[in-house]
GROMACS .gro file of C-alpha atoms in nm:
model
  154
    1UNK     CA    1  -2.425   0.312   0.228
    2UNK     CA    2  -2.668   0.574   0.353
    3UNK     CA    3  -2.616   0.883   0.473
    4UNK     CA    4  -2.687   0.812   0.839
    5UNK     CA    5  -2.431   1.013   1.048
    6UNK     CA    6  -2.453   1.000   1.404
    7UNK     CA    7  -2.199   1.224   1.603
    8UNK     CA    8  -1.976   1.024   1.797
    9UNK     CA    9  -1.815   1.096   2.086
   10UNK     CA   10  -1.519   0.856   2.222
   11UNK     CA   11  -1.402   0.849   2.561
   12UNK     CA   12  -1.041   0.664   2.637
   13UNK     CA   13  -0.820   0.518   2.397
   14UNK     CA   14  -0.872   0.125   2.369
   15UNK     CA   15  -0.734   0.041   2.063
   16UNK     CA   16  -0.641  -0.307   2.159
   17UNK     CA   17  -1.011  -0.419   2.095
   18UNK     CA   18  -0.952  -0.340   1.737
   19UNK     CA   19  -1.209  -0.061   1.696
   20UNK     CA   20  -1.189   0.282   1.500
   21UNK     CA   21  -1.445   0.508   1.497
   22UNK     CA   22  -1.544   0.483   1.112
   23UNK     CA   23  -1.605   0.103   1.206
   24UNK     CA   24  -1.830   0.210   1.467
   25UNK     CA   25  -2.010   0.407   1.219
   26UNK     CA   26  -2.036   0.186   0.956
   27UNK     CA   27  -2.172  -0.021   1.182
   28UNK     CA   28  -2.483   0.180   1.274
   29UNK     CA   29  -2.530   0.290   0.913
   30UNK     CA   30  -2.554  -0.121   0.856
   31UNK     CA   31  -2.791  -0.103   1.106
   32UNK     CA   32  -3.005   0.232   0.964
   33UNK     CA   33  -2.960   0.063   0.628
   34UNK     CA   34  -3.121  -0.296   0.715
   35UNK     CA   35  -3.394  -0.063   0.938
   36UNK     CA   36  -3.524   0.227   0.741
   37UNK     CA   37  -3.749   0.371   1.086
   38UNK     CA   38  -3.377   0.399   1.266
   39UNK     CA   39  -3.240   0.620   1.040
   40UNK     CA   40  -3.462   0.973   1.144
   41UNK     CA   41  -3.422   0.907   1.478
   42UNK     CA   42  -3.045   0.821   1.474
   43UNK     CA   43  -2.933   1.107   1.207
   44UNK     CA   44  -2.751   1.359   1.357
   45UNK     CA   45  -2.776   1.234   1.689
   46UNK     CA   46  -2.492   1.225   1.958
   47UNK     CA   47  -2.399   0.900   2.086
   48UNK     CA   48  -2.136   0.918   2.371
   49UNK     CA   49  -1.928   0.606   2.403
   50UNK     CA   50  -1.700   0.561   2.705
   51UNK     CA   51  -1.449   0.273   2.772
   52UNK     CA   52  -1.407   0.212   3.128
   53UNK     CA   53  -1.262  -0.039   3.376
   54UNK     CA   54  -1.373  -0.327   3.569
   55UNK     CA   55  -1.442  -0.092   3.878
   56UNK     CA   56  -1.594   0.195   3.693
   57UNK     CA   57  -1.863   0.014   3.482
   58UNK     CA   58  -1.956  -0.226   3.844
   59UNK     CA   59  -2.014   0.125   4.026
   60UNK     CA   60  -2.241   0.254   3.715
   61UNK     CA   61  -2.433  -0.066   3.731
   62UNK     CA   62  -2.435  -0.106   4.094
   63UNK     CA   63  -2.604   0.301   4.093
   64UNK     CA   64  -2.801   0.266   3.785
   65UNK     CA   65  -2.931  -0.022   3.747
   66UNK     CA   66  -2.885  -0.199   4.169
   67UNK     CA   67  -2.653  -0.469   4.015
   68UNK     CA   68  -2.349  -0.489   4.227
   69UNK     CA   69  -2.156  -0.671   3.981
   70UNK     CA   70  -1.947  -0.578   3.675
   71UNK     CA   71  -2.117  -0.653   3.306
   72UNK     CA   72  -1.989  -0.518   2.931
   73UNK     CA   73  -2.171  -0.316   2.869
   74UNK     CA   74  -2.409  -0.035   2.979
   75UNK     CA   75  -2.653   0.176   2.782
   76UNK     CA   76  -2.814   0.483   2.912
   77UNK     CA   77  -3.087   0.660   2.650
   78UNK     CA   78  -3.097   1.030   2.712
   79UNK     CA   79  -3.427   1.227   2.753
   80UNK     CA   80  -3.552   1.336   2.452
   81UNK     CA   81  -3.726   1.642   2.619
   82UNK     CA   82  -3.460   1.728   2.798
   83UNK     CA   83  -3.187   1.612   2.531
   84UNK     CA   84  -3.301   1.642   2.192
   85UNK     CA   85  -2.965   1.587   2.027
   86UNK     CA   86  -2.871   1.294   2.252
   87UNK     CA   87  -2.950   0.978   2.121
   88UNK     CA   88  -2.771   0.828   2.456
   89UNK     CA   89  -2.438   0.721   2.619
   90UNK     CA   90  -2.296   0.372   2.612
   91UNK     CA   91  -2.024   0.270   2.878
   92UNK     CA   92  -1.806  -0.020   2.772
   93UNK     CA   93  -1.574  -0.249   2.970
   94UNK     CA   94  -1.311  -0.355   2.722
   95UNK     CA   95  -1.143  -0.623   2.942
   96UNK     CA   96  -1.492  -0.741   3.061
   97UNK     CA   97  -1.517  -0.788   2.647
   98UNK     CA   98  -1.172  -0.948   2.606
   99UNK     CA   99  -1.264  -1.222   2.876
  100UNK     CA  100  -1.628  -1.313   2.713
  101UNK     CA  101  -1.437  -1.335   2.343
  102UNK     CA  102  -1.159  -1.570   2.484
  103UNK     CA  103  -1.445  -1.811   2.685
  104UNK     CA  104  -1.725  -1.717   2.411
  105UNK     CA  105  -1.466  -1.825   2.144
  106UNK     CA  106  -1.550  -1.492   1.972
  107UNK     CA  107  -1.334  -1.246   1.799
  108UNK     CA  108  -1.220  -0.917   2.024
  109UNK     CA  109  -1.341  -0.720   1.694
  110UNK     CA  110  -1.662  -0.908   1.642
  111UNK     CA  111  -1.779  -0.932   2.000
  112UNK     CA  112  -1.755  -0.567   2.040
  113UNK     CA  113  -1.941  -0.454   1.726
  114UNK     CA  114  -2.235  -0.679   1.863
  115UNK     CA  115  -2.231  -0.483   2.212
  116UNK     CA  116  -2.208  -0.165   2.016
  117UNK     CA  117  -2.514  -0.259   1.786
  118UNK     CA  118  -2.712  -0.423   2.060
  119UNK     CA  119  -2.673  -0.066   2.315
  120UNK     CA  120  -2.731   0.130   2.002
  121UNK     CA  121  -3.109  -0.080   2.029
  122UNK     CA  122  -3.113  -0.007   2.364
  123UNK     CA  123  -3.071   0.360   2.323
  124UNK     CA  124  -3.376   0.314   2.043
  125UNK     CA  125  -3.588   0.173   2.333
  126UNK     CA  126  -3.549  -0.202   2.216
  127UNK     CA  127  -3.516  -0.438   2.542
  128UNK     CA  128  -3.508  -0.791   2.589
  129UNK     CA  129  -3.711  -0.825   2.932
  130UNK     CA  130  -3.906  -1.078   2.792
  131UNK     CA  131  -3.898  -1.372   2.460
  132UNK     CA  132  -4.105  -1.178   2.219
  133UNK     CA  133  -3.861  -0.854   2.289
  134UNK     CA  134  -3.547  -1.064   2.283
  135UNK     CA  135  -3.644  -1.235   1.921
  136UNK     CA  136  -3.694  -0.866   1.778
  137UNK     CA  137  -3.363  -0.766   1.931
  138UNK     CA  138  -3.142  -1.044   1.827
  139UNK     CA  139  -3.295  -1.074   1.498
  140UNK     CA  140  -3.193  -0.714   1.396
  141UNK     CA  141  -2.908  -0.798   1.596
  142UNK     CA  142  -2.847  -1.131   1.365
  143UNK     CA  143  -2.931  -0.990   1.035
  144UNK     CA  144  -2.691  -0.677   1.088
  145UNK     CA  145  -2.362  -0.853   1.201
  146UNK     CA  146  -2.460  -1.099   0.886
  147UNK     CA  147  -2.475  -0.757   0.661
  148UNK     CA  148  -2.122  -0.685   0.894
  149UNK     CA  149  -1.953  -1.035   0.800
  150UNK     CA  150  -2.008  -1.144   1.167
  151UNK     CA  151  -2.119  -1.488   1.288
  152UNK     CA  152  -2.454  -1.483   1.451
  153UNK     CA  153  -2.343  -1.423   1.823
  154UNK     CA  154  -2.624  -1.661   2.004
   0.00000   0.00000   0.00000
């Protein structure tokens, strides 16, 4: 393992989802580790995650982003001018999760190490607006939940 260490900041106690925050970490060091050009930008960054409800995360994406609907997940990259040791905050909806795992026939644990990874990208700038962005995400996506032990999620 490398010696990536973000600073992470946990909001809410949702255990039930089978997190901790050294998973979380390891995680993103996976992700530095399989992607050398994350690592200087992720080091010593903060990365705020939040667990919120159903109503909370539809009111973020309904002011954010216009969506008037509730989603998983939401990632929000910080300024860098403005924030240079904010990598970003990520707003989770863990029963939004435990819904997609039970119809997605995922594991809890897995599905929300994949959300985690794929905001992290987000916060890094990655997108998938279009097919040619989408491949690069998922494939660092892929190869990282492999490195994890997790089935490939698409």
């Amino acid at each position: 393992m490398n010696n990536v260490s973000p600073k992470l900041t946990i909001s809410s106690n949702h255990k039930e989802l089978g997190y901790s925050e050294s998973l979380i970490l390891e995680s993103i060091q996976t992700l530095c580790e399989l992607n050398a050009n994350f690592e200087e930008v992720i080091n010593c960054k903060s990365i705020n995650i939040s667990f919120v409800s159903q109503q909370e995360i539809k009111e973020l994406n309904r002011r954010f982003l216009k969506q008037n609907k509730t989603t998983n997940v939401l990632s929000f990259p910080s300024d860098p001018q403005r924030y240079e040791d904010l990598l970003g905050e990520i707003a989770i909806c863990p029963s939004v999760i435990k819904e997609e795992s039970i119809v997605q026939g995922k594991k809890e644990h897995d599905h929300l190490i994949h959300l985690i990874l794929h905001s992290v990208l987000h916060l890094l700038g990655y997108d998938h607006e279009d097919s040619k962005s989408a491949e690069v995400m998922e494939e660092i996506e892929i190869n990282t939940l492999k490195k994890l032990g997790i089935a490939n999620p698409y």
